[in-house]
Amino acid sequence: MTSEVALLGIRHHGPGSARAVAAALARWQPDAVLIEGPPEADTIVHLAAEKDLVPPVALLAHAVDDPAKAAFWPYAEFSPEWVAIRHAVDHDLPVRFIDLPAGYGFAPEEGTRAEGTDEDGAREGAEPVADPLALLAEVAGHDDAERWWEDVVEHRAPGGDALAPFAAVAEAMGALRAEGLGESRRDLLREAHMRQQIRAARRAGHRRIAVVCGAFHVPALERMPTVAHDRALLAGLPKKVRTDITWVPWTHRRLSRSTGYGAGVQSPGWYHHLFTTDGDPVPRWLTRAAELLRAEDHPVSSAHVIEAVRLAETLAVLRGRPLAGLTETLDAVRAVLCEGSDVALELVRDRLVVGDALGEVPDAAPAVPLQRDLTRLQRSLRLKPEAAPKDVDLDLRKDTDAARSRLLHRLRLLGVDWGVPARSSVNSTGTFRESWRLCWQPEFAVRIAEAAQWGTTIEEAAVNKAVGTARAAEELAELTGLVETCLLAGLSGALPAVMRVLADCAALDTDVAHLAGALPALVRALRYGDVRGTDHGALAEAASGLAERICVGLPPACVGLDAQGAEAMRGRIDEVHGAIGLLAADPAASTDDAAAEDTAEGTAPDPEGLAGLADRWAAALRSLARREPAGGPATGAPGLLRGRAVRLLLDDGRLDSEEAGRRLRLVLSVANAPADAAGWVEGFLTGGGALLLHDPRLLALLDEWLTGVSGEVFTDVLPLLRRTFAGLEAGVRTTIGGRVAAGPLGEPPATRAESGELDRARADAAVPVVALLLGLRPWIPRQAAGRDT
């Protein structure tokens, strides 16, 4: 019994190829369909019949013992392979995948590795081979392979002979393969395996076999060498790795990426429109573009759409194309609908040319227990995965929002950044509100499979991952950050183990910089613990211990620091200052109701001890401010840190302006190095320069010092001063400039009110506005009233 084999060479994710495959299968009526793809998927291909399996989707294969070794095979509605799969399941035909098994690709040998592959199994980072389409386009006299392929294939409607297009493509590819162009060792192995699967289908008794594969492989499948030849070629394959495979949702945006787990389709939204639209696709697509722009408040009318259609068709004629393609359509959108605006055109590209379509997968698809638990939580918490970014504000006083917050924090701990913290659109300084930006990415399926080693539920996996991370941590700041994460994620089961590691690490770490970098996270954890009702006695004890050690070790740790080290230490000092301020604040003054309840229950730290901690921190700052470099830079603290310490003491009311002025006067004296003085000024003014406006004497001291330095020294200190004043508010800089230009700075500028003089004309101009604001009767100027009377 002889078997007929129809080789349908396609371009992956090509809508024209998909229409041609649909027409060929409908007319040729095969009794078996073979598709280029991983044979491991034979056991789950029947799920394509489920209505809940909605493209874009992808086959995900990963090594059982190492889920990080994974590969995807994406399919969109316009993918020829998906059309073939749907035809087979709809007609109850046997369908098999015939590519090289994915398990060979996960083996360690170079040349067959599939990790980080695209839909062809081509290894990311592998040596590139010539693009056969580019070679054909060049022979045809075209410099754009995409445009040439669109003209000859994608825009072509199926004709009377459904197999004619495939014969023409096979002939062109045969000419390329005869010259050995574009071949690689991996292609030869894959094609040998495909031939073996075709032989197996013949032995199974199938008489009409349709093979859907990349057009490049068709010439190699037409010529059937001996079985011994193919067996010898496949004998060099490594041992196959045990592999699991399933269906996962995919997105059009991910299809548009040409690296990693993408597919390299530049315009999936446009291709989807071409495949699903009967008749001329350009008018309907331009109508959708007009609807999108109108929704974004762009003035677009039906007349714009009509003119855009005419322009796109005219451009196609001028460029010698059979139909208007994406290039002509976008040119028409830019010129007519967007009125030349590239900003509006980028919106059309993002929403329509690419799109945010996200596929769906049925519950019957294989999945690790961790994935099933995540799906259950997503449904119970009403958090639907979406490809488009979405901002969500959570009120942690509500049970559902608190559970959502815990889920997102646990997923971040597991490496699944479905949600990332975002700036809230609602102004709030309390800790009961969180803002997130949610955006689901297809590769999260791999990370969830990786995280399955930690547990079968999200909570169990997060607890075990936190404990494992703590035991492997080397930095104290990493541990305190992990404590904060555990509190945010509600991982009470992990906190004791993490706190034990933190206590051991803190006891052994003597580096003040490490301690200073670790304290802020602990204090934030205490605040977040309040709103979540967490018992934070151990946290308060650890935070107080770290703060005490910082107060003792800070002044000597700042001695002899270079410019880079001083800059880093200034940031840590600011963070510690804020953290100790939070620790020492009156708990009853907290903005959170939950914090006040904790205080009433007696769980807040001892206020007397915290007040003493604030005094000790102030003493540490005073000691730092006095450590001047009497015998050279190495003998004292940098001016940047001394000036910062004085400013912090001044802002806290522990130093009056008279004393601050005296210290500034001493620093700016001729006895001090200008560079050290400039650094002191930078530290003192960091965070706001309004101080110079409220106390003109400080500004006068600074002006007198700056005008007195020599030209050479001025060149040296100019970058520091420019950086200092660039950080001030624009209004403050303008006012300071006006004060300096006005004249002597020793006294505040006199006003006309102080001299007893009143400018009645200016006062009268302001009175009507004030009367209007106060709701008084219309006011008549004095001069007009005199004339009326």
mmCIF file of N, CA, C and O in Angstrom, residues 640-713:
data_model
loop_
_atom_site.group_PDB
_atom_site.id
_atom_site.type_symbol
_atom_site.label_atom_id
_atom_site.label_comp_id
_atom_site.label_asym_id
_atom_site.label_seq_id
_atom_site.Cartn_x
_atom_site.Cartn_y
_atom_site.Cartn_z
ATOM 1 N N LEU A 640 31.568 67.174 54.168
ATOM 2 C CA LEU A 640 30.227 66.794 53.745
ATOM 3 C C LEU A 640 29.434 66.197 54.901
ATOM 4 O O LEU A 640 28.256 66.527 55.106
ATOM 5 N N LEU A 641 30.064 65.319 55.688
ATOM 6 C CA LEU A 641 29.368 64.647 56.792
ATOM 7 C C LEU A 641 29.209 65.573 57.992
ATOM 8 O O LEU A 641 28.180 65.534 58.672
ATOM 9 N N ARG A 642 30.212 66.414 58.268
ATOM 10 C CA ARG A 642 30.084 67.329 59.392
ATOM 11 C C ARG A 642 28.969 68.343 59.136
ATOM 12 O O ARG A 642 28.158 68.652 60.014
ATOM 13 N N GLY A 643 28.909 68.869 57.906
ATOM 14 C CA GLY A 643 27.841 69.801 57.573
ATOM 15 C C GLY A 643 26.470 69.147 57.618
ATOM 16 O O GLY A 643 25.485 69.757 58.048
ATOM 17 N N ARG A 644 26.415 67.896 57.206
ATOM 18 C CA ARG A 644 25.128 67.193 57.249
ATOM 19 C C ARG A 644 24.667 66.969 58.679
ATOM 20 O O ARG A 644 23.473 67.096 58.989
ATOM 21 N N ALA A 645 25.598 66.640 59.561
ATOM 22 C CA ALA A 645 25.252 66.434 60.964
ATOM 23 C C ALA A 645 24.700 67.717 61.582
ATOM 24 O O ALA A 645 23.710 67.695 62.318
ATOM 25 N N VAL A 646 25.334 68.859 61.285
ATOM 26 C CA VAL A 646 24.849 70.133 61.808
ATOM 27 C C VAL A 646 23.441 70.418 61.293
ATOM 28 O O VAL A 646 22.563 70.859 62.049
ATOM 29 N N ARG A 647 23.179 70.157 60.029
ATOM 30 C CA ARG A 647 21.849 70.425 59.466
ATOM 31 C C ARG A 647 20.787 69.537 60.111
ATOM 32 O O ARG A 647 19.677 69.994 60.417
ATOM 33 N N LEU A 648 21.085 68.268 60.328
ATOM 34 C CA LEU A 648 20.119 67.374 60.959
ATOM 35 C C LEU A 648 19.810 67.825 62.382
ATOM 36 O O LEU A 648 18.656 67.777 62.830
ATOM 37 N N LEU A 649 20.841 68.242 63.122
ATOM 38 C CA LEU A 649 20.620 68.743 64.482
ATOM 39 C C LEU A 649 19.785 70.021 64.462
ATOM 40 O O LEU A 649 18.903 70.223 65.307
ATOM 41 N N LEU A 650 20.046 70.897 63.490
ATOM 42 C CA LEU A 650 19.286 72.140 63.372
ATOM 43 C C LEU A 650 17.824 71.857 63.056
ATOM 44 O O LEU A 650 16.911 72.451 63.648
ATOM 45 N N ASP A 651 17.560 70.933 62.110
ATOM 46 C CA ASP A 651 16.179 70.619 61.728
ATOM 47 C C ASP A 651 15.408 69.993 62.879
ATOM 48 O O ASP A 651 14.182 70.161 62.981
ATOM 49 N N ASP A 652 16.103 69.249 63.767
ATOM 50 C CA ASP A 652 15.436 68.602 64.906
ATOM 51 C C ASP A 652 15.288 69.535 66.097
ATOM 52 O O ASP A 652 14.763 69.129 67.143
ATOM 53 N N GLY A 653 15.753 70.769 65.985
ATOM 54 C CA GLY A 653 15.651 71.711 67.084
ATOM 55 C C GLY A 653 16.646 71.479 68.195
ATOM 56 O O GLY A 653 16.516 72.045 69.288
ATOM 57 N N ARG A 654 17.665 70.655 67.956
ATOM 58 C CA ARG A 654 18.690 70.400 68.971
ATOM 59 C C ARG A 654 19.881 71.350 68.812
ATOM 60 O O ARG A 654 20.875 71.219 69.519
ATOM 61 N N LEU A 655 19.777 72.229 67.841
ATOM 62 C CA LEU A 655 20.811 73.232 67.610
ATOM 63 C C LEU A 655 20.099 74.486 67.116
ATOM 64 O O LEU A 655 19.246 74.399 66.226
ATOM 65 N N ASP A 656 20.393 75.662 67.727
ATOM 66 C CA ASP A 656 19.708 76.876 67.279
ATOM 67 C C ASP A 656 20.447 77.493 66.096
ATOM 68 O O ASP A 656 21.575 77.125 65.769
ATOM 69 N N SER A 657 19.801 78.453 65.474
ATOM 70 C CA SER A 657 20.374 79.070 64.284
ATOM 71 C C SER A 657 21.628 79.868 64.606
ATOM 72 O O SER A 657 22.520 79.996 63.764
ATOM 73 N N GLU A 658 21.707 80.400 65.844
ATOM 74 C CA GLU A 658 22.912 81.138 66.232
ATOM 75 C C GLU A 658 24.130 80.221 66.211
ATOM 76 O O GLU A 658 25.193 80.564 65.676
ATOM 77 N N GLU A 659 23.965 79.022 66.787
ATOM 78 C CA GLU A 659 25.080 78.080 66.825
ATOM 79 C C GLU A 659 25.408 77.581 65.419
ATOM 80 O O GLU A 659 26.581 77.402 65.063
ATOM 81 N N ALA A 660 24.372 77.345 64.602
ATOM 82 C CA ALA A 660 24.622 76.914 63.232
ATOM 83 C C ALA A 660 25.390 77.982 62.463
ATOM 84 O O ALA A 660 26.322 77.683 61.691
ATOM 85 N N GLY A 661 25.033 79.259 62.678
ATOM 86 C CA GLY A 661 25.764 80.333 62.023
ATOM 87 C C GLY A 661 27.206 80.419 62.487
ATOM 88 O O GLY A 661 28.110 80.693 61.693
ATOM 89 N N ARG A 662 27.408 80.196 63.781
ATOM 90 C CA ARG A 662 28.783 80.227 64.295
ATOM 91 C C ARG A 662 29.628 79.124 63.658
ATOM 92 O O ARG A 662 30.776 79.346 63.257
ATOM 93 N N ARG A 663 29.061 77.919 63.533
ATOM 94 C CA ARG A 663 29.809 76.806 62.924
ATOM 95 C C ARG A 663 30.089 77.081 61.445
ATOM 96 O O ARG A 663 31.169 76.765 60.940
ATOM 97 N N LEU A 664 29.103 77.668 60.758
ATOM 98 C CA LEU A 664 29.323 77.995 59.355
ATOM 99 C C LEU A 664 30.432 79.038 59.216
ATOM 100 O O LEU A 664 31.282 78.956 58.318
ATOM 101 N N ARG A 665 30.448 80.019 60.144
ATOM 102 C CA ARG A 665 31.470 81.060 60.103
ATOM 103 C C ARG A 665 32.864 80.461 60.306
ATOM 104 O O ARG A 665 33.829 80.824 59.624
ATOM 105 N N LEU A 666 32.970 79.493 61.215
ATOM 106 C CA LEU A 666 34.265 78.866 61.472
ATOM 107 C C LEU A 666 34.732 78.045 60.265
ATOM 108 O O LEU A 666 35.907 78.057 59.902
ATOM 109 N N VAL A 667 33.800 77.330 59.674
ATOM 110 C CA VAL A 667 34.151 76.485 58.524
ATOM 111 C C VAL A 667 34.613 77.336 57.340
ATOM 112 O O VAL A 667 35.541 76.970 56.613
ATOM 113 N N LEU A 668 33.972 78.499 57.152
ATOM 114 C CA LEU A 668 34.288 79.338 56.008
ATOM 115 C C LEU A 668 35.457 80.290 56.267
ATOM 116 O O LEU A 668 35.759 81.139 55.420
ATOM 117 N N SER A 669 36.095 80.149 57.416
ATOM 118 C CA SER A 669 37.243 81.001 57.701
ATOM 119 C C SER A 669 38.427 80.588 56.841
ATOM 120 O O SER A 669 38.478 79.490 56.270
ATOM 121 N N VAL A 670 39.415 81.459 56.747
ATOM 122 C CA VAL A 670 40.567 81.202 55.884
ATOM 123 C C VAL A 670 41.425 80.062 56.415
ATOM 124 O O VAL A 670 42.284 79.531 55.689
ATOM 125 N N ALA A 671 41.213 79.652 57.663
ATOM 126 C CA ALA A 671 42.030 78.572 58.237
ATOM 127 C C ALA A 671 41.663 77.213 57.655
ATOM 128 O O ALA A 671 42.461 76.269 57.720
ATOM 129 N N ASN A 672 40.474 77.087 57.092
ATOM 130 C CA ASN A 672 40.012 75.798 56.560
ATOM 131 C C ASN A 672 40.264 75.708 55.060
ATOM 132 O O ASN A 672 40.229 76.721 54.350
ATOM 133 N N ALA A 673 40.494 74.499 54.603
ATOM 134 C CA ALA A 673 40.690 74.266 53.166
ATOM 135 C C ALA A 673 39.393 74.563 52.415
ATOM 136 O O ALA A 673 38.313 74.160 52.859
ATOM 137 N N PRO A 674 39.447 75.257 51.285
ATOM 138 C CA PRO A 674 38.216 75.580 50.540
ATOM 139 C C PRO A 674 37.418 74.343 50.129
ATOM 140 O O PRO A 674 36.189 74.367 50.147
ATOM 141 N N ALA A 675 38.096 73.267 49.748
ATOM 142 C CA ALA A 675 37.365 72.060 49.329
ATOM 143 C C ALA A 675 36.575 71.488 50.487
ATOM 144 O O ALA A 675 35.420 71.041 50.325
ATOM 145 N N ASP A 676 37.178 71.478 51.695
ATOM 146 C CA ASP A 676 36.471 70.979 52.870
ATOM 147 C C ASP A 676 35.287 71.879 53.190
ATOM 148 O O ASP A 676 34.204 71.396 53.547
ATOM 149 N N ALA A 677 35.469 73.195 53.061
ATOM 150 C CA ALA A 677 34.368 74.131 53.317
ATOM 151 C C ALA A 677 33.231 73.942 52.318
ATOM 152 O O ALA A 677 32.050 73.967 52.689
ATOM 153 N N ALA A 678 33.580 73.733 51.057
ATOM 154 C CA ALA A 678 32.536 73.513 50.044
ATOM 155 C C ALA A 678 31.763 72.240 50.334
ATOM 156 O O ALA A 678 30.538 72.185 50.173
ATOM 157 N N GLY A 679 32.465 71.190 50.764
ATOM 158 C CA GLY A 679 31.778 69.958 51.141
ATOM 159 C C GLY A 679 30.856 70.172 52.329
ATOM 160 O O GLY A 679 29.743 69.622 52.382
ATOM 161 N N TRP A 680 31.299 70.988 53.320
ATOM 162 C CA TRP A 680 30.468 71.282 54.489
ATOM 163 C C TRP A 680 29.189 71.985 54.057
ATOM 164 O O TRP A 680 28.093 71.651 54.518
ATOM 165 N N VAL A 681 29.330 72.950 53.162
ATOM 166 C CA VAL A 681 28.160 73.678 52.673
ATOM 167 C C VAL A 681 27.205 72.736 51.942
ATOM 168 O O VAL A 681 25.978 72.819 52.098
ATOM 169 N N GLU A 682 27.750 71.831 51.141
ATOM 170 C CA GLU A 682 26.890 70.880 50.417
ATOM 171 C C GLU A 682 26.100 70.023 51.387
ATOM 172 O O GLU A 682 24.893 69.824 51.227
ATOM 173 N N GLY A 683 26.764 69.481 52.404
ATOM 174 C CA GLY A 683 26.053 68.673 53.392
ATOM 175 C C GLY A 683 25.025 69.480 54.155
ATOM 176 O O GLY A 683 23.928 68.986 54.458
ATOM 177 N N PHE A 684 25.343 70.723 54.461
ATOM 178 C CA PHE A 684 24.443 71.568 55.242
ATOM 179 C C PHE A 684 23.189 71.938 54.450
ATOM 180 O O PHE A 684 22.084 72.013 55.002
ATOM 181 N N LEU A 685 23.338 72.181 53.156
ATOM 182 C CA LEU A 685 22.203 72.629 52.348
ATOM 183 C C LEU A 685 21.433 71.492 51.691
ATOM 184 O O LEU A 685 20.402 71.735 51.060
ATOM 185 N N THR A 686 21.915 70.267 51.797
ATOM 186 C CA THR A 686 21.204 69.137 51.197
ATOM 187 C C THR A 686 19.820 69.015 51.824
ATOM 188 O O THR A 686 19.672 69.007 53.039
ATOM 189 N N GLY A 687 18.833 68.889 50.987
ATOM 190 C CA GLY A 687 17.472 68.719 51.484
ATOM 191 C C GLY A 687 16.659 69.991 51.488
ATOM 192 O O GLY A 687 15.470 69.962 51.773
ATOM 193 N N GLY A 688 17.252 71.134 51.168
ATOM 194 C CA GLY A 688 16.483 72.374 51.093
ATOM 195 C C GLY A 688 17.326 73.579 51.438
ATOM 196 O O GLY A 688 18.071 73.570 52.423
ATOM 197 N N GLY A 689 17.197 74.636 50.634
ATOM 198 C CA GLY A 689 17.969 75.854 50.863
ATOM 199 C C GLY A 689 17.151 76.999 51.389
ATOM 200 O O GLY A 689 17.642 78.129 51.450
ATOM 201 N N ALA A 690 15.885 76.739 51.798
ATOM 202 C CA ALA A 690 15.060 77.819 52.334
ATOM 203 C C ALA A 690 15.666 78.412 53.592
ATOM 204 O O ALA A 690 15.358 79.549 53.968
ATOM 205 N N LEU A 691 16.536 77.643 54.244
ATOM 206 C CA LEU A 691 17.208 78.133 55.447
ATOM 207 C C LEU A 691 17.976 79.420 55.165
ATOM 208 O O LEU A 691 18.032 80.328 56.002
ATOM 209 N N LEU A 692 18.590 79.514 53.982
ATOM 210 C CA LEU A 692 19.346 80.713 53.631
ATOM 211 C C LEU A 692 18.438 81.925 53.456
ATOM 212 O O LEU A 692 18.884 83.066 53.618
ATOM 213 N N LEU A 693 17.177 81.710 53.127
ATOM 214 C CA LEU A 693 16.240 82.809 52.963
ATOM 215 C C LEU A 693 15.697 83.274 54.304
ATOM 216 O O LEU A 693 15.479 84.474 54.522
ATOM 217 N N HIS A 694 15.471 82.326 55.230
ATOM 218 C CA HIS A 694 14.937 82.693 56.539
ATOM 219 C C HIS A 694 15.991 83.357 57.421
ATOM 220 O O HIS A 694 15.649 84.137 58.315
ATOM 221 N N ASP A 695 17.245 83.026 57.210
ATOM 222 C CA ASP A 695 18.325 83.614 58.015
ATOM 223 C C ASP A 695 19.334 84.253 57.064
ATOM 224 O O ASP A 695 20.297 83.617 56.626
ATOM 225 N N PRO A 696 19.141 85.523 56.703
ATOM 226 C CA PRO A 696 20.032 86.171 55.723
ATOM 227 C C PRO A 696 21.497 86.209 56.163
ATOM 228 O O PRO A 696 22.388 86.340 55.321
ATOM 229 N N ARG A 697 21.743 86.093 57.463
ATOM 230 C CA ARG A 697 23.133 86.121 57.907
ATOM 231 C C ARG A 697 23.911 84.931 57.381
ATOM 232 O O ARG A 697 25.094 85.038 57.044
ATOM 233 N N LEU A 698 23.253 83.755 57.297
ATOM 234 C CA LEU A 698 23.924 82.580 56.745
ATOM 235 C C LEU A 698 24.257 82.797 55.267
ATOM 236 O O LEU A 698 25.345 82.449 54.803
ATOM 237 N N LEU A 699 23.315 83.400 54.542
ATOM 238 C CA LEU A 699 23.570 83.678 53.129
ATOM 239 C C LEU A 699 24.691 84.700 52.977
ATOM 240 O O LEU A 699 25.527 84.592 52.066
ATOM 241 N N ALA A 700 24.731 85.686 53.880
ATOM 242 C CA ALA A 700 25.792 86.689 53.811
ATOM 243 C C ALA A 700 27.158 86.066 54.076
ATOM 244 O O ALA A 700 28.145 86.400 53.401
ATOM 245 N N LEU A 701 27.225 85.139 55.041
ATOM 246 C CA LEU A 701 28.492 84.453 55.323
ATOM 247 C C LEU A 701 28.964 83.667 54.105
ATOM 248 O O LEU A 701 30.145 83.688 53.734
ATOM 249 N N LEU A 702 28.039 82.978 53.488
ATOM 250 C CA LEU A 702 28.388 82.169 52.315
ATOM 251 C C LEU A 702 28.842 83.071 51.165
ATOM 252 O O LEU A 702 29.817 82.779 50.464
ATOM 253 N N ASP A 703 28.148 84.193 50.963
ATOM 254 C CA ASP A 703 28.506 85.114 49.887
ATOM 255 C C ASP A 703 29.888 85.735 50.136
ATOM 256 O O ASP A 703 30.708 85.859 49.218
ATOM 257 N N GLU A 704 30.133 86.109 51.383
ATOM 258 C CA GLU A 704 31.428 86.714 51.714
ATOM 259 C C GLU A 704 32.570 85.733 51.488
ATOM 260 O O GLU A 704 33.628 86.089 50.962
ATOM 261 N N TRP A 705 32.353 84.462 51.858
ATOM 262 C CA TRP A 705 33.413 83.458 51.669
ATOM 263 C C TRP A 705 33.658 83.204 50.189
ATOM 264 O O TRP A 705 34.792 83.135 49.725
ATOM 265 N N LEU A 706 32.578 83.083 49.440
ATOM 266 C CA LEU A 706 32.710 82.728 48.027
ATOM 267 C C LEU A 706 33.397 83.843 47.239
ATOM 268 O O LEU A 706 34.211 83.581 46.348
ATOM 269 N N THR A 707 33.093 85.100 47.551
ATOM 270 C CA THR A 707 33.724 86.208 46.822
ATOM 271 C C THR A 707 35.167 86.415 47.242
ATOM 272 O O THR A 707 35.927 87.112 46.549
ATOM 273 N N GLY A 708 35.570 85.794 48.366
ATOM 274 C CA GLY A 708 36.922 85.989 48.847
ATOM 275 C C GLY A 708 37.918 84.936 48.421
ATOM 276 O O GLY A 708 39.130 85.115 48.607
ATOM 277 N N VAL A 709 37.472 83.796 47.849
ATOM 278 C CA VAL A 709 38.411 82.746 47.460
ATOM 279 C C VAL A 709 39.148 83.168 46.193
ATOM 280 O O VAL A 709 38.632 83.937 45.367
ATOM 281 N N SER A 710 40.342 82.655 46.031
ATOM 282 C CA SER A 710 41.145 82.989 44.851
ATOM 283 C C SER A 710 40.593 82.310 43.601
ATOM 284 O O SER A 710 39.781 81.388 43.686
ATOM 285 N N GLY A 711 41.085 82.755 42.455
ATOM 286 C CA GLY A 711 40.599 82.199 41.190
ATOM 287 C C GLY A 711 40.885 80.725 41.038
ATOM 288 O O GLY A 711 40.037 79.949 40.577
ATOM 289 N N GLU A 712 42.071 80.286 41.427
ATOM 290 C CA GLU A 712 42.414 78.876 41.300
ATOM 291 C C GLU A 712 41.539 78.013 42.209
ATOM 292 O O GLU A 712 41.037 76.964 41.819
ATOM 293 N N VAL A 713 41.363 78.469 43.441
ATOM 294 C CA VAL A 713 40.538 77.710 44.384
ATOM 295 C C VAL A 713 39.081 77.701 43.932
ATOM 296 O O VAL A 713 38.368 76.692 44.054
#
